[in-house]
Every structure is written in C-alpha cells, then in structure tokens.
XYZ file of N, CA and C in Angstrom:
630
model
N -15.906 -9.223 1.207
C -14.801 -8.643 1.989
C -13.490 -9.329 1.667
N -13.554 -10.637 1.622
C -12.324 -11.375 1.316
C -11.870 -11.103 -0.123
N -12.863 -10.900 -0.997
C -12.516 -10.610 -2.389
C -11.775 -9.285 -2.507
N -12.197 -8.300 -1.744
C -11.515 -7.001 -1.770
C -10.092 -7.101 -1.231
N -9.909 -7.908 -0.208
C -8.560 -8.100 0.336
C -7.645 -8.766 -0.681
N -8.204 -9.734 -1.415
C -7.392 -10.390 -2.444
C -7.011 -9.411 -3.557
N -7.923 -8.526 -3.925
C -7.614 -7.536 -4.960
C -6.536 -6.558 -4.498
N -6.622 -6.135 -3.233
C -5.604 -5.213 -2.697
C -4.247 -5.889 -2.636
N -4.196 -7.150 -2.214
C -2.926 -7.876 -2.146
C -2.330 -8.079 -3.528
N -3.189 -8.374 -4.503
C -2.690 -8.561 -5.869
C -2.152 -7.257 -6.443
N -2.816 -6.151 -6.123
C -2.353 -4.852 -6.630
C -1.025 -4.459 -6.010
N -0.849 -4.751 -4.707
C 0.418 -4.410 -4.055
C 1.556 -5.297 -4.525
N 1.245 -6.549 -4.918
C 2.294 -7.455 -5.378
C 2.659 -7.239 -6.834
N 1.882 -6.478 -7.594
C 2.173 -6.264 -9.017
C 3.433 -5.410 -9.170
N 4.285 -5.713 -10.154
C 5.509 -4.912 -10.368
C 5.174 -3.511 -10.859
N 6.017 -2.542 -10.526
C 5.754 -1.170 -10.996
C 5.894 -1.082 -12.510
N 5.235 -0.136 -13.110
C 5.343 0.008 -14.572
C 6.767 0.410 -14.970
N 7.208 -0.052 -16.116
C 8.572 0.297 -16.559
C 8.706 1.792 -16.796
N 9.902 2.339 -16.524
C 10.101 3.790 -16.752
C 10.016 4.134 -18.228
N 9.558 5.331 -18.464
C 9.406 5.812 -19.838
C 10.753 6.349 -20.316
N 11.264 5.766 -21.378
C 12.537 6.204 -21.951
C 12.262 7.183 -23.085
N 12.815 8.380 -22.922
C 12.658 9.376 -23.975
C 13.731 9.145 -25.038
N 13.377 9.184 -26.273
C 14.386 8.970 -27.332
C 15.401 10.101 -27.342
N 16.656 9.794 -27.618
C 17.684 10.854 -27.671
C 17.405 11.811 -28.804
N 17.907 13.029 -28.683
C 17.697 13.994 -29.774
C 18.335 13.492 -31.051
N 17.691 13.722 -32.151
C 18.239 13.214 -33.423
C 19.588 13.838 -33.732
N 20.479 12.989 -34.184
C 21.811 13.468 -34.570
C 21.696 14.278 -35.842
N 22.605 15.246 -36.041
C 22.536 16.051 -37.268
C 22.708 15.184 -38.497
N 21.841 15.397 -39.437
C 21.905 14.618 -40.667
C 23.138 15.004 -41.465
N 23.688 14.009 -42.155
C 24.873 14.280 -42.961
C 24.522 15.087 -44.210
N 23.203 15.139 -44.538
C 22.800 15.858 -45.736
C 22.553 17.332 -45.463
N 22.316 17.714 -44.213
C 22.041 19.111 -43.927
C 23.313 19.937 -44.070
N 23.175 21.121 -44.607
C 24.322 21.996 -44.850
C 24.710 22.654 -43.541
N 25.933 22.433 -43.134
C 26.462 22.988 -41.884
C 27.678 23.871 -42.140
N 27.846 24.311 -43.383
C 29.019 25.087 -43.791
C 28.585 26.474 -44.227
N 29.331 27.478 -43.796
C 29.074 28.852 -44.215
C 30.159 29.297 -45.182
N 29.791 30.232 -46.049
C 30.654 30.755 -47.100
C 30.926 32.217 -46.774
N 32.201 32.585 -46.595
C 32.583 33.910 -46.101
C 33.282 34.668 -47.212
N 32.765 35.840 -47.544
C 33.377 36.732 -48.528
C 33.728 38.054 -47.856
N 34.521 38.868 -48.580
C 34.950 40.151 -48.048
C 36.251 40.101 -47.287
N 36.990 39.010 -47.396
C 38.277 38.905 -46.707
C 39.338 39.703 -47.454
N 40.299 40.308 -46.750
C 41.388 41.018 -47.434
C 42.270 40.045 -48.209
N 42.992 40.578 -49.187
C 43.787 39.721 -50.064
C 44.930 39.036 -49.329
N 45.440 39.647 -48.282
C 46.571 39.062 -47.558
C 46.126 38.295 -46.315
N 44.897 37.840 -46.284
C 44.400 37.134 -45.106
C 45.091 35.780 -44.985
N 45.342 35.371 -43.768
C 45.930 34.061 -43.484
C 44.847 33.145 -42.900
N 45.024 31.857 -43.151
C 44.047 30.897 -42.628
C 43.993 30.925 -41.105
N 45.133 31.177 -40.476
C 45.144 31.231 -39.021
C 44.315 32.416 -38.507
N 44.305 33.527 -39.243
C 43.500 34.674 -38.822
C 42.009 34.339 -38.851
N 41.579 33.655 -39.909
C 40.176 33.262 -39.980
C 39.847 32.242 -38.899
N 40.745 31.342 -38.651
C 40.507 30.335 -37.615
C 40.381 30.976 -36.238
N 41.249 31.941 -35.935
C 41.176 32.618 -34.637
C 39.866 33.378 -34.465
N 39.266 33.815 -35.573
C 37.975 34.494 -35.493
C 36.837 33.508 -35.252
N 36.922 32.329 -35.873
C 35.806 31.384 -35.830
C 35.853 30.426 -34.652
N 37.014 30.224 -34.090
C 37.158 29.168 -33.087
C 36.342 29.423 -31.826
N 35.936 30.663 -31.586
C 35.155 30.975 -30.387
C 33.654 30.828 -30.619
N 33.230 30.580 -31.845
C 31.807 30.423 -32.121
C 31.339 29.027 -31.716
N 30.145 28.889 -31.164
C 29.664 27.562 -30.740
C 29.527 26.612 -31.926
N 29.998 25.393 -31.744
C 29.864 24.368 -32.769
C 30.900 24.409 -33.861
N 31.888 25.305 -33.757
C 32.907 25.388 -34.813
C 33.736 24.105 -34.857
N 33.941 23.593 -36.083
C 34.714 22.371 -36.255
C 35.942 22.572 -37.129
N 35.812 23.285 -38.243
C 36.954 23.421 -39.149
C 36.728 24.616 -40.056
N 37.819 25.092 -40.662
C 37.735 26.224 -41.586
C 38.869 26.151 -42.585
N 38.686 26.884 -43.687
C 39.694 26.918 -44.736
C 39.502 28.170 -45.571
N 40.594 28.653 -46.170
C 40.564 29.797 -47.073
C 40.950 29.315 -48.459
N 40.148 29.685 -49.460
C 40.420 29.331 -50.850
C 40.958 30.570 -51.557
N 42.142 30.443 -52.148
C 42.797 31.574 -52.810
C 42.713 31.478 -54.334
N 41.846 30.643 -54.885
C 41.836 30.433 -56.332
C 41.226 31.605 -57.089
N 40.234 32.262 -56.537
C 39.565 33.341 -57.243
C 40.305 34.662 -57.122
N 39.625 35.729 -57.563
C 40.217 37.058 -57.463
C 40.355 37.492 -56.008
N 39.417 37.117 -55.196
C 39.439 37.437 -53.776
C 39.435 36.138 -52.977
N 40.134 36.115 -51.856
C 40.097 34.901 -51.024
C 38.705 34.685 -50.438
N 38.322 33.435 -50.354
C 37.014 33.062 -49.825
C 37.210 32.082 -48.682
N 36.447 32.257 -47.639
C 36.561 31.391 -46.478
C 35.376 30.454 -46.349
N 35.641 29.296 -45.764
C 34.607 28.295 -45.512
C 34.770 27.808 -44.082
N 33.657 27.602 -43.413
C 33.696 27.142 -42.021
C 32.621 26.086 -41.823
N 33.001 25.001 -41.163
C 32.101 23.885 -40.888
C 31.718 23.900 -39.415
N 30.412 23.695 -39.144
C 29.900 23.677 -37.778
C 29.215 22.342 -37.511
N 28.957 22.086 -36.247
C 28.430 20.780 -35.854
C 26.965 20.593 -36.222
N 26.228 21.655 -36.462
C 24.820 21.543 -36.844
C 24.454 22.723 -37.729
N 23.346 22.551 -38.453
C 22.884 23.633 -39.317
C 22.424 24.832 -38.498
N 21.836 24.581 -37.337
C 21.375 25.685 -36.487
C 22.544 26.541 -36.028
N 23.641 25.913 -35.622
C 24.811 26.679 -35.197
C 25.486 27.357 -36.381
N 25.410 26.767 -37.552
C 25.976 27.416 -38.738
C 25.203 28.684 -39.075
N 23.882 28.634 -38.981
C 23.065 29.827 -39.233
C 23.339 30.898 -38.181
N 23.501 30.490 -36.921
C 23.816 31.460 -35.868
C 25.169 32.111 -36.112
N 26.152 31.341 -36.570
C 27.462 31.919 -36.882
C 27.366 32.861 -38.068
N 26.554 32.514 -39.058
C 26.370 33.402 -40.217
C 25.799 34.746 -39.787
N 24.802 34.711 -38.919
C 24.208 35.966 -38.456
C 25.183 36.766 -37.592
N 26.028 36.083 -36.827
C 26.972 36.791 -35.957
C 28.091 37.449 -36.755
N 28.487 36.847 -37.872
C 29.601 37.379 -38.661
C 29.154 38.347 -39.741
N 27.872 38.437 -40.002
C 27.376 39.269 -41.095
C 27.719 40.736 -40.867
N 28.344 41.355 -41.886
C 28.723 42.772 -41.863
C 29.719 43.081 -40.750
N 30.509 42.130 -40.348
C 31.545 42.378 -39.343
C 32.783 42.966 -40.015
N 33.425 43.924 -39.359
C 34.666 44.516 -39.867
C 35.803 43.555 -39.545
N 36.368 42.948 -40.583
C 37.447 41.984 -40.376
C 38.796 42.671 -40.243
N 39.040 43.706 -41.038
C 40.316 44.432 -41.007
C 40.004 45.906 -40.828
N 40.521 46.495 -39.741
C 40.233 47.906 -39.462
C 40.927 48.827 -40.451
N 42.097 48.421 -40.976
C 42.818 49.290 -41.904
C 42.115 49.361 -43.257
N 41.774 48.210 -43.819
C 41.089 48.202 -45.110
C 39.584 48.375 -44.980
N 39.060 48.295 -43.747
C 37.628 48.439 -43.470
C 36.805 47.459 -44.297
N 37.296 46.243 -44.421
C 36.594 45.219 -45.186
C 35.488 44.609 -44.337
N 34.282 44.527 -44.908
C 33.129 43.951 -44.236
C 32.908 42.529 -44.732
N 32.574 41.642 -43.822
C 32.327 40.250 -44.175
C 30.893 40.085 -44.667
N 30.760 39.300 -45.729
C 29.442 38.920 -46.235
C 29.367 37.402 -46.180
N 28.439 36.876 -45.399
C 28.389 35.446 -45.096
C 27.091 34.860 -45.626
N 27.194 33.704 -46.273
C 26.041 32.963 -46.769
C 26.220 31.489 -46.439
N 25.133 30.745 -46.542
C 25.206 29.304 -46.385
C 25.780 28.686 -47.660
N 26.722 27.783 -47.498
C 27.333 27.132 -48.650
C 26.386 26.087 -49.235
N 26.717 25.633 -50.442
C 25.901 24.615 -51.102
C 26.294 23.207 -50.676
N 27.531 23.045 -50.228
C 28.020 21.737 -49.807
C 28.724 21.866 -48.470
N 28.865 20.758 -47.831
C 29.610 20.718 -46.577
C 31.067 20.378 -46.836
N 31.902 20.910 -45.973
C 33.292 20.461 -45.970
C 33.335 19.052 -45.396
N 33.955 18.172 -46.112
C 34.080 16.796 -45.637
C 35.499 16.597 -45.151
N 35.655 16.374 -43.857
C 36.972 16.255 -43.246
C 37.314 14.782 -43.123
N 38.385 14.382 -43.742
C 38.877 13.012 -43.639
C 40.383 13.071 -43.458
N 40.815 12.800 -42.229
C 42.233 12.869 -41.876
C 42.805 14.251 -42.159
N 41.983 15.277 -41.905
C 42.483 16.644 -42.045
C 42.550 17.146 -43.458
N 41.888 16.461 -44.441
C 41.963 16.883 -45.829
C 40.547 17.083 -46.344
N 40.321 18.144 -47.131
C 39.037 18.359 -47.769
C 38.953 17.450 -48.982
N 37.889 16.633 -49.076
C 37.872 15.615 -50.121
C 36.660 15.630 -51.022
N 35.566 16.334 -50.696
C 34.371 16.135 -51.509
C 33.780 17.430 -52.054
N 34.559 18.425 -52.314
C 34.021 19.667 -52.852
C 34.863 20.104 -54.027
N 34.190 20.466 -55.129
C 34.917 20.897 -56.319
C 35.485 22.292 -56.158
N 34.948 23.081 -55.230
C 35.387 24.467 -55.074
C 36.617 24.596 -54.210
N 37.136 23.498 -53.646
C 38.242 23.588 -52.710
C 39.450 22.877 -53.266
N 40.582 23.304 -52.826
C 41.836 22.688 -53.237
C 41.995 21.365 -52.496
N 42.123 20.257 -53.216
C 42.210 18.950 -52.582
C 43.529 18.743 -51.866
N 44.562 19.500 -52.214
C 45.881 19.288 -51.617
C 46.103 20.115 -50.377
N 45.194 21.067 -50.087
C 45.415 21.935 -48.940
C 44.963 21.240 -47.681
N 45.671 21.490 -46.620
C 45.298 20.933 -45.328
C 44.209 21.785 -44.700
N 43.342 21.139 -43.986
C 42.230 21.841 -43.364
C 42.595 22.230 -41.953
N 42.313 23.481 -41.610
C 42.579 23.957 -40.260
C 41.428 23.525 -39.359
N 41.695 22.756 -38.347
C 40.675 22.318 -37.409
C 40.917 22.968 -36.072
N 39.954 22.791 -35.159
C 40.022 23.473 -33.877
C 41.162 23.008 -33.011
N 41.612 21.761 -33.131
C 42.628 21.261 -32.224
C 43.817 20.638 -32.895
N 43.940 20.760 -34.208
C 45.045 20.132 -34.922
C 45.808 21.202 -35.658
N 47.019 21.480 -35.229
C 47.849 22.490 -35.866
C 49.118 21.880 -36.434
N 49.107 20.594 -36.710
C 50.330 19.921 -37.143
C 50.770 20.374 -38.517
N 49.828 20.856 -39.364
C 50.182 21.276 -40.703
C 50.236 22.784 -40.832
N 50.174 23.492 -39.758
C 50.208 24.942 -39.807
C 51.635 25.427 -39.975
N 51.840 26.530 -40.762
C 53.203 27.060 -40.879
C 53.721 27.683 -39.607
N 52.845 27.884 -38.619
C 53.271 28.465 -37.362
C 53.563 27.357 -36.373
N 54.628 27.498 -35.666
C 55.007 26.485 -34.683
C 54.339 26.793 -33.360
N 53.725 25.814 -32.755
C 53.096 25.993 -31.456
C 54.127 25.864 -30.353
N 53.941 26.623 -29.267
C 54.923 26.544 -28.176
C 54.901 25.184 -27.518
N 56.032 24.743 -27.084
C 56.136 23.439 -26.437
C 55.589 23.518 -25.027
N 54.813 22.507 -24.579
C 54.297 22.548 -23.195
C 55.348 22.285 -22.148
N 56.547 21.870 -22.558
C 57.605 21.572 -21.608
C 58.626 22.698 -21.607
N 59.188 22.961 -20.454
C 60.214 23.976 -20.340
C 61.530 23.429 -20.874
N 62.363 24.283 -21.470
C 63.653 23.787 -21.954
C 64.516 23.319 -20.804
N 65.365 22.339 -21.061
C 66.208 21.827 -19.971
C 67.169 22.881 -19.466
N 67.472 22.805 -18.177
C 68.392 23.762 -17.568
C 69.801 23.529 -18.093
N 70.604 24.592 -18.192
C 71.980 24.405 -18.657
C 72.776 23.541 -17.696
N 73.649 22.771 -18.276
C 74.475 21.864 -17.479
C 75.691 22.632 -16.994
N 75.833 22.729 -15.687
C 76.967 23.423 -15.096
C 77.986 22.394 -14.634
N 79.202 22.845 -14.483
C 80.268 21.969 -14.032
C 80.153 21.667 -12.553
N 80.965 20.783 -12.037
C 80.903 20.451 -10.600
C 81.321 21.634 -9.757
N 80.884 21.592 -8.497
C 81.204 22.685 -7.593
C 82.709 22.691 -7.306
N 83.185 23.888 -7.018
C 84.607 24.034 -6.740
C 85.352 24.554 -7.954
N 86.546 24.985 -7.717
C 87.352 25.554 -8.784
C 88.083 24.447 -9.528
N 87.971 24.511 -10.850
C 88.676 23.570 -11.710
C 89.324 24.356 -12.831
N 90.547 24.089 -13.066
C 91.281 24.797 -14.111
C 90.761 24.368 -15.471
N 90.313 25.330 -16.296
C 89.803 24.935 -17.604
C 90.929 24.418 -18.481
N 90.519 23.581 -19.409
C 91.490 23.025 -20.347
C 91.783 24.029 -21.444
N 93.001 24.081 -21.926
C 93.333 25.009 -23.007
C 92.644 24.574 -24.297
N 92.415 25.481 -25.274
C 92.705 26.917 -25.161
C 91.709 27.626 -24.259
N 92.167 28.631 -23.568
C 91.340 29.336 -22.612
C 90.537 30.422 -23.320
N 89.326 30.642 -22.821
C 88.466 31.686 -23.364
C 88.588 32.912 -22.472
N 89.211 33.981 -22.936
C 89.400 35.147 -22.057
C 88.098 35.867 -21.739
N 87.001 35.580 -22.490
C 85.747 36.293 -22.279
C 84.717 35.436 -21.563
N 85.087 34.273 -21.067
C 84.191 33.446 -20.262
C 82.936 33.022 -20.988
N 83.026 32.717 -22.287
C 81.910 32.243 -23.104
C 80.842 33.311 -23.335
N 81.108 34.568 -22.971
C 80.145 35.613 -23.242
C 80.433 36.206 -24.617
N 79.376 36.598 -25.343
C 79.614 37.135 -26.687
C 80.138 38.559 -26.653
N 81.364 38.731 -26.193
C 81.993 40.042 -26.111
C 83.035 40.128 -27.222
N 82.918 41.118 -28.098
C 83.921 41.217 -29.164
C 85.287 41.588 -28.593
N 86.351 41.083 -29.188
C 87.690 41.419 -28.686
C 87.997 42.899 -28.879
N 88.640 43.483 -27.892
C 88.986 44.900 -27.916
C 90.454 45.026 -28.318
N 90.740 45.779 -29.368
C 92.152 45.911 -29.766
C 92.959 46.667 -28.707
N 94.107 46.141 -28.387
C 94.973 46.766 -27.395
C 95.934 47.725 -28.094
N 96.090 48.936 -27.542
C 97.026 49.881 -28.177
C 98.478 49.415 -28.005
N 99.270 49.717 -28.993
C 100.693 49.366 -28.948
C 101.425 50.305 -27.992
N 102.140 49.767 -27.023
C 102.834 50.652 -26.073
C 103.915 51.480 -26.766
N 103.989 52.736 -26.333
C 104.992 53.635 -26.913
C 106.384 53.257 -26.403
N 107.392 53.335 -27.257
C 108.758 52.998 -26.805
C 109.273 54.005 -25.775
N 109.987 53.498 -24.792
C 110.549 54.343 -23.738
C 111.925 54.838 -24.189
N 112.113 56.157 -24.213
C 113.434 56.654 -24.662
C 114.533 56.310 -23.659
N 115.701 56.076 -24.174
C 116.864 55.768 -23.322
C 117.305 57.015 -22.560
N 117.797 56.864 -21.356
C 118.249 58.045 -20.581
C 119.440 58.717 -21.259
N 119.407 60.048 -21.207
C 120.495 60.821 -21.837
C 121.731 60.937 -20.952
N 121.579 60.742 -19.639
C 122.734 60.868 -18.738
C 122.553 59.921 -17.575
N 123.585 59.603 -16.879
C 123.584 58.715 -15.728
C 123.922 59.514 -14.481
N 123.205 59.285 -13.422
C 123.430 59.987 -12.158
C 124.089 59.015 -11.195
N 125.225 59.393 -10.618
C 125.888 58.491 -9.663
C 125.078 58.349 -8.383
N 124.918 57.132 -7.925
C 124.189 56.827 -6.697
C 125.148 56.158 -5.738
N 125.134 56.635 -4.498
C 126.025 56.094 -3.482
C 125.363 54.923 -2.780
N 125.985 53.786 -2.773
C 125.487 52.571 -2.146
C 126.419 52.186 -1.029
N 125.866 51.850 0.142
C 126.661 51.442 1.302
C 126.569 49.938 1.420
N 127.667 49.287 1.377
C 127.709 47.825 1.467
C 127.740 47.404 2.925
N 127.777 46.078 3.141
C 127.821 45.554 4.491
C 129.115 45.936 5.213
N 130.110 46.259 4.468
C 131.386 46.630 5.097
C 131.438 48.105 5.433
N 130.281 48.787 5.219
C 130.211 50.219 5.531
C 131.263 50.999 4.757
N 131.527 50.539 3.540
C 132.470 51.274 2.695
C 131.675 51.819 1.513
N 131.440 53.125 1.511
C 130.647 53.707 0.413
C 131.392 53.628 -0.903
N 130.641 53.339 -1.964
C 131.209 53.404 -3.307
C 130.074 53.797 -4.235
N 130.447 54.290 -5.395
C 129.479 54.850 -6.353
C 129.248 53.862 -7.488
N 127.987 53.762 -7.936
C 127.617 52.965 -9.117
C 126.843 53.859 -10.048
N 126.857 53.467 -11.261
C 126.120 54.231 -12.272
C 124.756 53.582 -12.484
N 123.736 54.417 -12.471
C 122.377 53.923 -12.688
C 121.869 54.505 -13.995
C-alpha cells in the first residue's frame, strides 16, 4: 500500500512532457523556377500595363518586358513555384488587348529573375541596364506617382483693404486677355450759338453766348 502511494506521488511530481514543436514549412528553394514567360503581348505594350495585370495575382514580386526580339516578351517573378504555376494557368489564353485581340501564351521560364537593388542581374535574356518593375517601387518608372500630401494653400494678404503697389494689374491677376478699346469719334463743333439769358444776383438780366 505504501509502495503504491509512493508511485502515485512520484508520478504527480514528475514534470510534464515538453511540447512538440512542429518544424516550419520549408522556405522556397532558390533553385526552383518561380518565373513565368509571357508571349503574345502587343508591340506597343508598356511595362506598367503588364505590371497592373500581374500585381493582383497571389505571390507576385516583380515583372519586366523585354523588347529585344521581334515581339515584346514579358517575365514575372513569384514568391514560390506553386504560385507561379497558378499564375501561368490564370493568364493562359487571356485577351490582353481587346482591339488587337492578342491572346497571351504563358510558359515557365528556364531561369529566375534575380532582383538586386531593383536591377536584373543574372539572366542572359534580359537587358542588364533596364530597371525592374516591382510591386512597391516606382522610383524608376516614367510615370509620376501622385503625392500623398495636398499642395499648400495659396498665401493671401492680410485682412482689410490695402492699396496695391504699382504697377497695378487691371485684371486682378486673372488670365483675361486685354480688350482693345475703340477710339472715340470726334465731336463736331457747333455751327451756331444760341443766346441764353442769365440772371445775376443783382436781378439784372444779360445775355451770354453758349
């Protein structure tokens, strides 16, 4: 009996087993191809147009258009090979331009785009001097992004009336073109004079010529 009590006490005093730690999911290998190759783009396509199409796809990281061949070719980098394959299937046979009715043909690329400070550096098929369009960096884009700040309010003068300094602006700084004023016609001289009777303070009427 006492032996059983000692066993129960020892079991209750034993520390609980350590929690089981599950290993984190493996990070995408740098060797796996995560880049898709896009053909069927119109000749006048802009990199921003391709970026606006791809930026909503899950895992999108960067894209670029190569203009070296007869037709422009697009490349897009994703965060994993699985998301790259999903993007390839989503873009396959998509109508990119309604006017030219160009259909996209998408395949997996042979190499990945290597992004280093916004420049493509490890692919022979890409222009090394071109900047890479990324999801959040538009510093090298020919399009200017709107400023998040509102422009400052115009500075007005102090309250109350103040005489402006010469020269004066007759149009109040508004872009109103000057209107030519017609030349007044000359007034002809009177042909005759009519006598007018004027009464002075002395109540003595006399005539003057007007």
